[in-house]
Coordinates of C-alpha atoms and ligand atoms in Angstrom, one line a residue:
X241 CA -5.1 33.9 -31.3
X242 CA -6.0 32.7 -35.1
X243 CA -5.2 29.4 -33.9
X244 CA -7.0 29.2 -30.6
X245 CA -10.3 30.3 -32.3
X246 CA -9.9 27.5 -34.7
X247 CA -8.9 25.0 -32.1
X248 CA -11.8 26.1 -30.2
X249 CA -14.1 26.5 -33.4
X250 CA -13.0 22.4 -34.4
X251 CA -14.4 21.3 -31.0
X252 CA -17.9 23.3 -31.6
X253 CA -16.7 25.4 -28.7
X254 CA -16.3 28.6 -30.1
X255 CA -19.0 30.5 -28.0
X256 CA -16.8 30.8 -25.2
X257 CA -14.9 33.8 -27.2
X258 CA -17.9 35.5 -27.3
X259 CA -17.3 38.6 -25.0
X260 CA -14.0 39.0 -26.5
X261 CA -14.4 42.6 -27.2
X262 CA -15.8 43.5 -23.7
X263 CA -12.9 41.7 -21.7
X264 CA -10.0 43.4 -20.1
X265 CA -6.4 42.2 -21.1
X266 CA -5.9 40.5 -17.8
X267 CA -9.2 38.7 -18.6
X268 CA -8.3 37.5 -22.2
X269 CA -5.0 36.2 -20.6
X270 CA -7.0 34.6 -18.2
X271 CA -9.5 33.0 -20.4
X272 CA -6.5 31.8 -23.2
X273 CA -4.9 30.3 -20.5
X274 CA -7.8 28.5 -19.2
X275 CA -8.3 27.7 -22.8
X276 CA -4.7 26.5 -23.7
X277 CA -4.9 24.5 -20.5
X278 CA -7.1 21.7 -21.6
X279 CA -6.4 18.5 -23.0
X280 CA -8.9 19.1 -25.7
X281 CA -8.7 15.6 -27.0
X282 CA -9.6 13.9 -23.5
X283 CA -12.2 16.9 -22.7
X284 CA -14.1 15.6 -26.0
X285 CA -13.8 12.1 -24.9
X286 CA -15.0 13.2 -21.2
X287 CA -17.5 15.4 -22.8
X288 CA -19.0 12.2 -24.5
X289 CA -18.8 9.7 -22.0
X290 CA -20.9 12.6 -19.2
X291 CA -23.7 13.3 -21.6
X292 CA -24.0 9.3 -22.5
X293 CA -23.5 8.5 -18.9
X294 CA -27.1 7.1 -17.6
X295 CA -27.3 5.5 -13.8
X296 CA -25.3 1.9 -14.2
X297 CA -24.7 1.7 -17.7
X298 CA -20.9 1.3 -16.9
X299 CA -21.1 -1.3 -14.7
X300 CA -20.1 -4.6 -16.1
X301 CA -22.6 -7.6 -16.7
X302 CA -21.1 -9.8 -14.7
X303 CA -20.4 -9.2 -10.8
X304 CA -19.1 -10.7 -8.3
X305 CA -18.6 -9.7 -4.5
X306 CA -14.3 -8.4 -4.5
X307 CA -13.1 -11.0 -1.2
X308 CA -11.5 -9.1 1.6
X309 CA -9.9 -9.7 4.7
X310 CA -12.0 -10.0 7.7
X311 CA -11.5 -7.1 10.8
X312 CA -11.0 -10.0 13.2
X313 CA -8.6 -12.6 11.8
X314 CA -10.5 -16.0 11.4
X315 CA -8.2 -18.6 10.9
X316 CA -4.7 -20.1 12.3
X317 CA -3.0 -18.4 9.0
X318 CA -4.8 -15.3 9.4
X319 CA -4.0 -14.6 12.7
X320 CA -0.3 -15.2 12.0
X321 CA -0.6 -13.1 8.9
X322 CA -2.3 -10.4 10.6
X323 CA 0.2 -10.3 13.4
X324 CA 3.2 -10.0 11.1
X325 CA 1.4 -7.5 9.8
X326 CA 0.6 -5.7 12.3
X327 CA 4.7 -5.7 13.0
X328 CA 5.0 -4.7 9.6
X329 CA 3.3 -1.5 9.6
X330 CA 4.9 -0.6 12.7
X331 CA 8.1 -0.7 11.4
X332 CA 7.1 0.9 8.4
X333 CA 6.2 4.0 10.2
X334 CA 9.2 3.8 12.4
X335 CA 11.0 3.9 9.7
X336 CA 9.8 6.7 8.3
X337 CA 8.4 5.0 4.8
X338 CA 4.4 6.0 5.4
X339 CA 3.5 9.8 4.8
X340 CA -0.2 11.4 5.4
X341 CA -2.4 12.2 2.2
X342 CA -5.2 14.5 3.0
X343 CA -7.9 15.2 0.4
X344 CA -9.7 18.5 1.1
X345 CA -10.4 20.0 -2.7
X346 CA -13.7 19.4 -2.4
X347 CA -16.9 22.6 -2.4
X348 CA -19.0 20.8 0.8
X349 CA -21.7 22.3 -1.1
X350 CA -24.1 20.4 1.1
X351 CA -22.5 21.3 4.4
X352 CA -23.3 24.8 3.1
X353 CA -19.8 25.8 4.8
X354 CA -17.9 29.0 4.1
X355 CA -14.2 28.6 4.0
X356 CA -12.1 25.5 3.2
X357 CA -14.2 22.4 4.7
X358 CA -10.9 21.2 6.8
X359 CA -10.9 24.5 8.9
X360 CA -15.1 23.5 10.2
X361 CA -14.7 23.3 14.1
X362 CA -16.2 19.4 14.9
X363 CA -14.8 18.4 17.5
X364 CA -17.8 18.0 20.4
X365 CA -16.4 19.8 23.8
X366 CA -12.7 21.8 22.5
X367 CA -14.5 22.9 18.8
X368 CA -11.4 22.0 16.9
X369 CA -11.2 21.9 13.5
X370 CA -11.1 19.0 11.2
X371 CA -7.4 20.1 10.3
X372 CA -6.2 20.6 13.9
X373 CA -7.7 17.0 14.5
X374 CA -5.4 15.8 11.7
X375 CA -2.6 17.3 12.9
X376 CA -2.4 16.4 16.2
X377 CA -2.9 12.5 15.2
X378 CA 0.3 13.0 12.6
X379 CA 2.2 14.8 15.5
X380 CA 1.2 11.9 17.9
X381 CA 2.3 9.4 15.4
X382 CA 5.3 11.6 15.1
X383 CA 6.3 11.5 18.4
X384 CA 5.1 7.5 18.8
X385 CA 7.0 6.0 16.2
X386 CA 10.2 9.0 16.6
X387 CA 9.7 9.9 13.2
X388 CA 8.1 13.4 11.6
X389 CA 5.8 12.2 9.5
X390 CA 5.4 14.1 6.0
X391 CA 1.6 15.0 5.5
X392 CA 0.4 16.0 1.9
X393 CA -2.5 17.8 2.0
X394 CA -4.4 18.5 -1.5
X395 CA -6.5 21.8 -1.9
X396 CA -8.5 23.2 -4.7
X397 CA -7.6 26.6 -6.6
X398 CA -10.7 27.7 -5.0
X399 CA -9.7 26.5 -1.3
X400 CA -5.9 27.0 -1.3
X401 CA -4.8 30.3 0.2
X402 CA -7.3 30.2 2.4
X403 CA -5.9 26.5 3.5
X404 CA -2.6 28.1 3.4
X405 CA -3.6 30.8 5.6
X406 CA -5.4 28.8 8.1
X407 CA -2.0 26.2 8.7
X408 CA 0.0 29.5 9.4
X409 CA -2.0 31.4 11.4
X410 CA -2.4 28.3 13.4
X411 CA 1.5 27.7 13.7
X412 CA 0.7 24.5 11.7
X413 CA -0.5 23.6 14.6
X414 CA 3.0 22.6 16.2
X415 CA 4.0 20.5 13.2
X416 CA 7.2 21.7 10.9
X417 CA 6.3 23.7 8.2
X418 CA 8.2 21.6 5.5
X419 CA 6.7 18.5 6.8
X420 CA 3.2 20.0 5.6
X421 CA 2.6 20.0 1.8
X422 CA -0.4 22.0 0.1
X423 CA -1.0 21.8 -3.3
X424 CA -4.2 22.2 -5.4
X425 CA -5.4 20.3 -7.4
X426 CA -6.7 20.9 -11.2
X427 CA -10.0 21.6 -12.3
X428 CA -12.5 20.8 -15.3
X429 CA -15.2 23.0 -16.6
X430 CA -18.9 22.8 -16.0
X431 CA -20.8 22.0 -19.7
X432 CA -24.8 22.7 -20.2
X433 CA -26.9 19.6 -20.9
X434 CA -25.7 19.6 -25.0
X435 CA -21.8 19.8 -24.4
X436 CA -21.1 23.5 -24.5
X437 CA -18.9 24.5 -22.1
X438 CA -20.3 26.9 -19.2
X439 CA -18.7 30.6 -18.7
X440 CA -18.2 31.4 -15.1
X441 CA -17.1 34.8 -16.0
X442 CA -17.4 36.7 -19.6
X443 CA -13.4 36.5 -19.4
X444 CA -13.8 32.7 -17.8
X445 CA -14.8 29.0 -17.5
X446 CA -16.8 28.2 -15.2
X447 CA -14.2 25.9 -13.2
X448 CA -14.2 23.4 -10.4
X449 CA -12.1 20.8 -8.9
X450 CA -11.6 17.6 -11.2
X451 CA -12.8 15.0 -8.2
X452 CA -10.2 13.2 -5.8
X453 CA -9.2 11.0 -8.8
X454 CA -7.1 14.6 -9.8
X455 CA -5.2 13.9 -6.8
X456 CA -2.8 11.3 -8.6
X457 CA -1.6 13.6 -11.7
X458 CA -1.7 16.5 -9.3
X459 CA 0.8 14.6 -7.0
X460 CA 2.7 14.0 -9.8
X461 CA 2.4 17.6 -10.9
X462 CA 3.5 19.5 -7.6
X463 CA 6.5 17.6 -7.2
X464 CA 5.0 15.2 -4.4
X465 CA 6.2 12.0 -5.7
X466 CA 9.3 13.3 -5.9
X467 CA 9.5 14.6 -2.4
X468 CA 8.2 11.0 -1.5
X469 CA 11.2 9.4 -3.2
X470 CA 13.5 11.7 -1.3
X471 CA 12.0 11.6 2.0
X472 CA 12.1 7.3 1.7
X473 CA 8.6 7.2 1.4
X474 CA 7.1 4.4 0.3
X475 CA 3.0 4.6 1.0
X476 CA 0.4 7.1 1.6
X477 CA -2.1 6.9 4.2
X478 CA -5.1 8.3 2.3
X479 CA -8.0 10.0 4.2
X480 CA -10.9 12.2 3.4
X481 CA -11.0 15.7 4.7
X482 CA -14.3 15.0 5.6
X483 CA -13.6 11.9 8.3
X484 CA -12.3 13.0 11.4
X485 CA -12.6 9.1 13.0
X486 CA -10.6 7.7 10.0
X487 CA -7.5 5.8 11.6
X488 CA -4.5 8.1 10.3
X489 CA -2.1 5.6 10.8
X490 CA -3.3 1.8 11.3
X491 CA -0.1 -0.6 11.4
X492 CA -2.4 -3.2 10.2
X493 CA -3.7 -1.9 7.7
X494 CA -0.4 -0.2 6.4
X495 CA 1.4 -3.7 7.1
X496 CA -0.9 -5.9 5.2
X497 CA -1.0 -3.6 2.4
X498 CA 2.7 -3.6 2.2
X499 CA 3.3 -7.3 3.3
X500 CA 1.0 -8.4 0.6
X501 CA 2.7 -6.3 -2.7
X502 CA -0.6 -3.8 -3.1
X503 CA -0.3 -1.3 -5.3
X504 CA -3.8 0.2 -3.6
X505 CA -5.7 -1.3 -0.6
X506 CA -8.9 -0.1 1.0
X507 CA -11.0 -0.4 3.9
X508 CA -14.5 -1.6 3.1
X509 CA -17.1 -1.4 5.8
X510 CA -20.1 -4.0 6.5
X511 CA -23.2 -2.1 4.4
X512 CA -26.0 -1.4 6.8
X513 CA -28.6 -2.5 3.7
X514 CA -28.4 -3.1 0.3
X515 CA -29.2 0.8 -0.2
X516 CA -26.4 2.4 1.7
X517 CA -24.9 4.9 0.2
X518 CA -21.7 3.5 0.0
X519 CA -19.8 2.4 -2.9
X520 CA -19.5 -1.3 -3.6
X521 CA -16.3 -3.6 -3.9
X522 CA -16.9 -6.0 -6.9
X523 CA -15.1 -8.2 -8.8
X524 CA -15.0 -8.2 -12.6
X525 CA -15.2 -11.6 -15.0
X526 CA -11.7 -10.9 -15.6
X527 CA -10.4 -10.7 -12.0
X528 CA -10.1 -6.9 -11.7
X529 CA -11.4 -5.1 -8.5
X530 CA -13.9 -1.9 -9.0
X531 CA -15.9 -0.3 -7.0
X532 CA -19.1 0.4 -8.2
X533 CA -21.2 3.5 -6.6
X534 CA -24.3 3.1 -5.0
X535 CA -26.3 4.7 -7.8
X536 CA -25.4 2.6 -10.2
X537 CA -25.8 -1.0 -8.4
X538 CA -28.2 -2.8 -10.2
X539 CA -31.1 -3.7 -7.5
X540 CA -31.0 -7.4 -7.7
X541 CA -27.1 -7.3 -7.1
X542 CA -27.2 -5.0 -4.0
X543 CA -30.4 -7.2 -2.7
X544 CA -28.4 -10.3 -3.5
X545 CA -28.4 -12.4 -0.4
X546 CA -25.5 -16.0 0.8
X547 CA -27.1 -19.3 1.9
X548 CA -26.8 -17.4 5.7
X549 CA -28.7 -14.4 4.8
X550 CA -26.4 -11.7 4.4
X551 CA -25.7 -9.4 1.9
X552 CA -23.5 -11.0 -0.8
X553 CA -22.2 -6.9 -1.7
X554 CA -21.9 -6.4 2.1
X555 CA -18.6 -4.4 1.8
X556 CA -18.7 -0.7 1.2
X557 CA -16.3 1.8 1.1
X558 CA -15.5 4.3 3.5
X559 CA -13.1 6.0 1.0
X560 CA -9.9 5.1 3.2
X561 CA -7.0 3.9 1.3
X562 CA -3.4 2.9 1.4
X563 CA -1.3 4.0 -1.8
X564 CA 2.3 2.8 -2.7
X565 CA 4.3 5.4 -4.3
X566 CA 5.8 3.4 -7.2
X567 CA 2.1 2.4 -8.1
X568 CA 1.4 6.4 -8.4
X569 CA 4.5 6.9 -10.2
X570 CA 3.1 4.5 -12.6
X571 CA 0.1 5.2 -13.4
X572 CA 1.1 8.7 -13.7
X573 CA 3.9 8.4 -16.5
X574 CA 2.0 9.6 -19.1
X575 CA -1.8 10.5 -19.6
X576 CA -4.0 9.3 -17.1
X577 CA -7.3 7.8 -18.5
X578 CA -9.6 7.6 -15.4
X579 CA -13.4 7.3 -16.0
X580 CA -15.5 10.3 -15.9
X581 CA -18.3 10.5 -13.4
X582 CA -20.6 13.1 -13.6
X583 CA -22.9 15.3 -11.5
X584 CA -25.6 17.4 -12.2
X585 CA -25.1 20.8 -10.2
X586 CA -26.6 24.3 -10.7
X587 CA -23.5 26.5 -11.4
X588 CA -23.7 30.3 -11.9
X589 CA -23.2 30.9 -15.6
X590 CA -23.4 33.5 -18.1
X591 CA -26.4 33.4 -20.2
X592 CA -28.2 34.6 -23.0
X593 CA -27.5 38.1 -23.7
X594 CA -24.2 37.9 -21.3
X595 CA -26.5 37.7 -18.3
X596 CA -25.3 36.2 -15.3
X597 CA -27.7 33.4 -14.3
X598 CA -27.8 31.8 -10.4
X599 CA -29.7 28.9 -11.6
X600 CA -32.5 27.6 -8.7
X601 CA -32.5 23.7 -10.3
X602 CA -29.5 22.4 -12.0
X603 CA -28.4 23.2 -15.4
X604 CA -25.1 22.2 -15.5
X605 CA -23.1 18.8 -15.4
X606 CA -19.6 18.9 -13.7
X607 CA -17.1 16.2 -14.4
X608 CA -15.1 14.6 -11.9
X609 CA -12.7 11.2 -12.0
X610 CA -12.8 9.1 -8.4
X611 CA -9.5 8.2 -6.9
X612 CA -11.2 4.9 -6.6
X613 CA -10.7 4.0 -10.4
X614 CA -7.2 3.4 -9.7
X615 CA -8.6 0.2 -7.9
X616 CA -9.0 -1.9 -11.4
X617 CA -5.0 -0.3 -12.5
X618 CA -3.5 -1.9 -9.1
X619 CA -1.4 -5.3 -8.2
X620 CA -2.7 -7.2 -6.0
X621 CA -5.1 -4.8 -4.4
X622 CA -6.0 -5.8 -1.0
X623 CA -9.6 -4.6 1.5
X624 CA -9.5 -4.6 4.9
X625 CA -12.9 -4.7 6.9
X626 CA -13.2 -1.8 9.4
X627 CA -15.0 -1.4 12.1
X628 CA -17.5 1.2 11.7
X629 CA -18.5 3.2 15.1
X630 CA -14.3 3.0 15.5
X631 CA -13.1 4.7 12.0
X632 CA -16.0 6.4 10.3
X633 CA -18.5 9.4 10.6
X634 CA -18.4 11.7 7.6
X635 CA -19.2 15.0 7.7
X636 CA -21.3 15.8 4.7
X637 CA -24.3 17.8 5.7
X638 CA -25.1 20.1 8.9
X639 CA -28.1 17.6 10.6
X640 CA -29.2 14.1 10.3
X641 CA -27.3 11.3 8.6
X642 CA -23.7 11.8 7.9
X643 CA -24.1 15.1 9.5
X644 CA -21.3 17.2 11.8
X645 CA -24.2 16.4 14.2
X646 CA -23.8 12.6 14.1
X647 CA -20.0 12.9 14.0
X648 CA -19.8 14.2 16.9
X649 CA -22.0 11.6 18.7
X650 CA -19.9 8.9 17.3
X651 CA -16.3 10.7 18.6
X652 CA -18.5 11.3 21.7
X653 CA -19.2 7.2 22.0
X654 CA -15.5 6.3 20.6
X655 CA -13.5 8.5 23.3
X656 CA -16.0 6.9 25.9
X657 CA -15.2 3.5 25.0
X658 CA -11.6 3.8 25.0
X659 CA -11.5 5.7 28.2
X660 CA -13.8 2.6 29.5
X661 CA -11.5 -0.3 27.9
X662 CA -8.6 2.2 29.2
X663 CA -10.6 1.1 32.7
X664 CA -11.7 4.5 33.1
X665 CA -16.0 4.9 34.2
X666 CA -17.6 7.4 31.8
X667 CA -21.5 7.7 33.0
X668 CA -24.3 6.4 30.7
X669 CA -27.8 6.8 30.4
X670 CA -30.1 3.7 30.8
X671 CA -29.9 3.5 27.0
X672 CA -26.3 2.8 27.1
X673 CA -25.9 6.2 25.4
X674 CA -23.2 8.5 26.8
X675 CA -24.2 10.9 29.2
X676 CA -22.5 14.0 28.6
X677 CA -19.7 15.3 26.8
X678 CA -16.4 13.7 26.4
X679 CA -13.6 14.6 23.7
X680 CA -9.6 12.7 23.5
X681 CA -7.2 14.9 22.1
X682 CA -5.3 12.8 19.2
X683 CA -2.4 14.6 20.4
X684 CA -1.8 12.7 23.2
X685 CA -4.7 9.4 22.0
X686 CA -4.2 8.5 18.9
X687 CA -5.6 5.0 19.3
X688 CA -7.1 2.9 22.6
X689 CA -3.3 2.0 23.4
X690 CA -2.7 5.1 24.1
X691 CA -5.6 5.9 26.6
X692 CA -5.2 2.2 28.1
X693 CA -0.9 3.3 28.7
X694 CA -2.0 6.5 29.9
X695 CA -5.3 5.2 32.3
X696 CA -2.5 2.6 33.9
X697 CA -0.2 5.6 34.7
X698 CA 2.6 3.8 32.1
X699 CA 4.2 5.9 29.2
X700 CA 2.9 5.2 26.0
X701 CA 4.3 2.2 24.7
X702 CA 7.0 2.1 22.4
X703 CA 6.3 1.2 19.0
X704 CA 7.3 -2.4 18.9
X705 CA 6.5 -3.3 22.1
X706 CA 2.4 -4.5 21.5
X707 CA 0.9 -7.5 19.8
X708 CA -2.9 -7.4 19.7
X709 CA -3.2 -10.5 17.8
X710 CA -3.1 -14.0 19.0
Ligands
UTP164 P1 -17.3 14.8 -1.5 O1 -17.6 13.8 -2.6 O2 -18.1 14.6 -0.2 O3 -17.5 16.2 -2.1 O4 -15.8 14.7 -1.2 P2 -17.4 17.6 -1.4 O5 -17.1 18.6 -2.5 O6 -16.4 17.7 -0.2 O7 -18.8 17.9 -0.8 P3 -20.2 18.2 -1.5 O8 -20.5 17.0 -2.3 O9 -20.0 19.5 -2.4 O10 -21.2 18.4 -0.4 C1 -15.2 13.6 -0.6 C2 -13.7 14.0 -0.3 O11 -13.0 14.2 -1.5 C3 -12.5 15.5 -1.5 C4 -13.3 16.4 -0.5 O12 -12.6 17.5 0.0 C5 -13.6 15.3 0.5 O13 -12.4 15.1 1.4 N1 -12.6 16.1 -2.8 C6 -13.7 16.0 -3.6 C7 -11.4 16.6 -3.4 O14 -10.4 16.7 -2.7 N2 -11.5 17.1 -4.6 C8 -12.6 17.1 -5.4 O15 -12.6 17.6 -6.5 C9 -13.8 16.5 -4.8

């Protein structure tokens, strides 16, 4: 204990003993192993970095736009590369080398949501859940490709039994159990605006989840990339919890990712204006690929226009990515140095006089690393444009943009058009809008394919047996 206060005492953080006398025994445990738990010498570091960080100050002087490979293949070369590729990722999956990785640690504060966000019903006319959406498209691929596919899921301390829960009453939704892999992911404690850090509890931090960058050491940590190795794995399809249009399993995407030696690739998507709030794919003076968040673009780069007229930082990210296990296994042999990022939040708190304060503006800054700062560690890291109304419709708040609202609408307009390129009528308004309600159950439609086999009364194709290119 002598030791702990002087640890604590070194770092000017020995405040958070303060209710040391008024604390259970269960609570001191708690708190000392909360306490023992850190990496003090990267907490100072992080500590630093958040109260220095001001909107753009990390982004390097000179940008350029990172290239990327177009959604439709534009050249003779392209379209060869793209349908080897394509071939590629096929085989991949047939071959049981690609697993699922699910990211669903997150609060969805702003969709004000009580209970993990994954088990939030979206779907427009059955009301499933995010997760059973998910599931179905990794059973589909499953069954398409003959293969069970191995789907890691990554929850928060805060989120995982309740995750847990929800997969079992729910029968994991017809997948095996030991093909479904929860684990949470670690934490970092809130700090007020001079560095102190925040208690949640008199016996305890105030904790939350360490951002999606966790996800890599916390692989690492729950024996994933082990499992991986065992199972032959060889990539990880990497979606948000949060995107229920997100291709699980695109053979192109996988294929060129793997045919071209990436350590990490990502979709990008074609900004709407220089202001989306998407982050941007750049190019550093020395050749390495970042993305730099929309906050902290510098105006005259996000204005920046080509001799046509388009936006020279026209890629965004979606936050879909492909990640090669050996690339994890990596980066993750010793300590992990991501950036920090930080957000200010209002987190409940003790206060003065061991008070419990629900704070109405913020007073607290939370530190998160973004998967996305692997980006600048990879080989070779390859984008893919996507196609937008096809693969993405976050669902971050309840109404308006990026809303469960709009999601809907766009599966709505997605299942129409495959059902109509499938050759099936779906009624429309004059608009061109849909009119109605229509919903494709990723069990059985996991991409247009699918719908068009189904719509000309063949069985689904078999995996090798399509070439869309050329
Ligand atoms: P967001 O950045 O949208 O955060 O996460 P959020 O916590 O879900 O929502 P808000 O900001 O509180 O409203 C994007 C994705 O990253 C995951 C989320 O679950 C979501 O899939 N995430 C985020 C984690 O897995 N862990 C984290 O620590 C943060």
């Amino acid at each position: 204990m002598h030791d702990l206060r002087t640890l604590l005492e070194t770092h000017n953080q020995g405040h958070v003993l303060a209710y040391w006398d008024e604390i259970s025994e269960d609570g001191r445990e708690q708190l000392v192993t909360q306490l023992r738990d850190l990496d003090w010498e990267q907490l100072d570091a992080w500590i630093e970095d958040a109260l220095a960080a001001e909107s753009g100050a990390n982004v390097p002087a000179s940008l350029e736009p990172a290239p990327y490979y177009p959604l439709i293949p534009e050249t003779a070369e392209q379209i060869d590369l793209y349908r080897k590729a394509e071939k590629r990722g096929r085989d991949l999956l047939g071959q049981g080398r690609i697993a699922a990785f699910t990211v669903a640690g997150g609060q969805g504060t702003r969709l004000g949501y009580d209970g993990p966000k994954g088990t939030y019903p979206i779907s427009p006319v059955a009301g499933k859940t995010l997760f059973q959406l998910f599931a179905e498209g990794v059973a589909r691929a499953g069954e398409k490709y003959g293969v069970p596919i191995a789907w890691y899921i990554m929850t928060s301390p805060i989120n995982d039994a309740a995750t847990r829960a929800f997969f079992a009453e729910n029968a994991y939704f017809g997948l095996r159990a030991e093909d479904v892999t929860m684990f949470p992911q670690g934490t970092l404690p809130a700090i007020d605006p001079s560095g102190r850090l925040l208690l949640g509890a008199k016996d305890s931090l105030a904790l939350s989840p360490n951002g999606h960058g966790g996800s890599l050491l916390a692989l690492r940590d729950h024996g994933c990339l082990a499992d991986m190795a065992k199972r032959g794995v060889d990539h990880m399809s990497y979606w948000q919890v949060d995107n229920p249009l997100v291709y699980q399993f695109d053979p192109l995407f996988l294929g060129l990712h793997d045919l071209t030696g990436s350590d990490m690739s990502s979709r990008s998507l074609t900004k709407t204006g220089p202001f989306e709030k998407l982050g941007n794919f750049c190019l550093t003076d020395d050749g390495r690929c970042i993305i730099v968040e929309y906050s902290d673009m510098p105006d005259e780069l996000a204005e920046a226009t080509d001799v046509d007229g388009r936006l020279r930082f026209r890629a965004g990210s979606p936050a879909i990515h492909v990640l090669r296990r050996a690339f994890i296994d990596r980066v993750t042999q010793g300590r992990l140095d991501l950036p920090i990022h930080r957000a200010d939040k209002k987190v409940t708190c003790i206060g003065e006089g061991g008070i419990t304060v629900a704070p109405t503006e913020p007073n607290a800054i939370k530190m998160e690393t973004f998967i996305f700062d692997g980006l600048p560690l990879a080989e070779n890291p390859l984008i893919l444009e996507g196609d937008r109304a096809e693969q993405f419709g976050p669902v971050k708040n309840v109404n308006g943009i990026d809303s469960a609202e709009s999601c809907r609408q766009l599966l709505i307009e997605r299942a129409a058009r495959w059902l109509e390129q499938g050759g099936v009528p779906v009624p429309r308004r004059p608009d061109g809008t849909v009119n109605g309600e229509v919903e494709l159950s990723p069990r059985r439609f996991l991409g247009v394919d699918d719908v068009k086999a189904a719509a000309s009364g063949l069985r689904p194709p078999a995996a090798e047996a399509e070439e869309y290119y050329g």
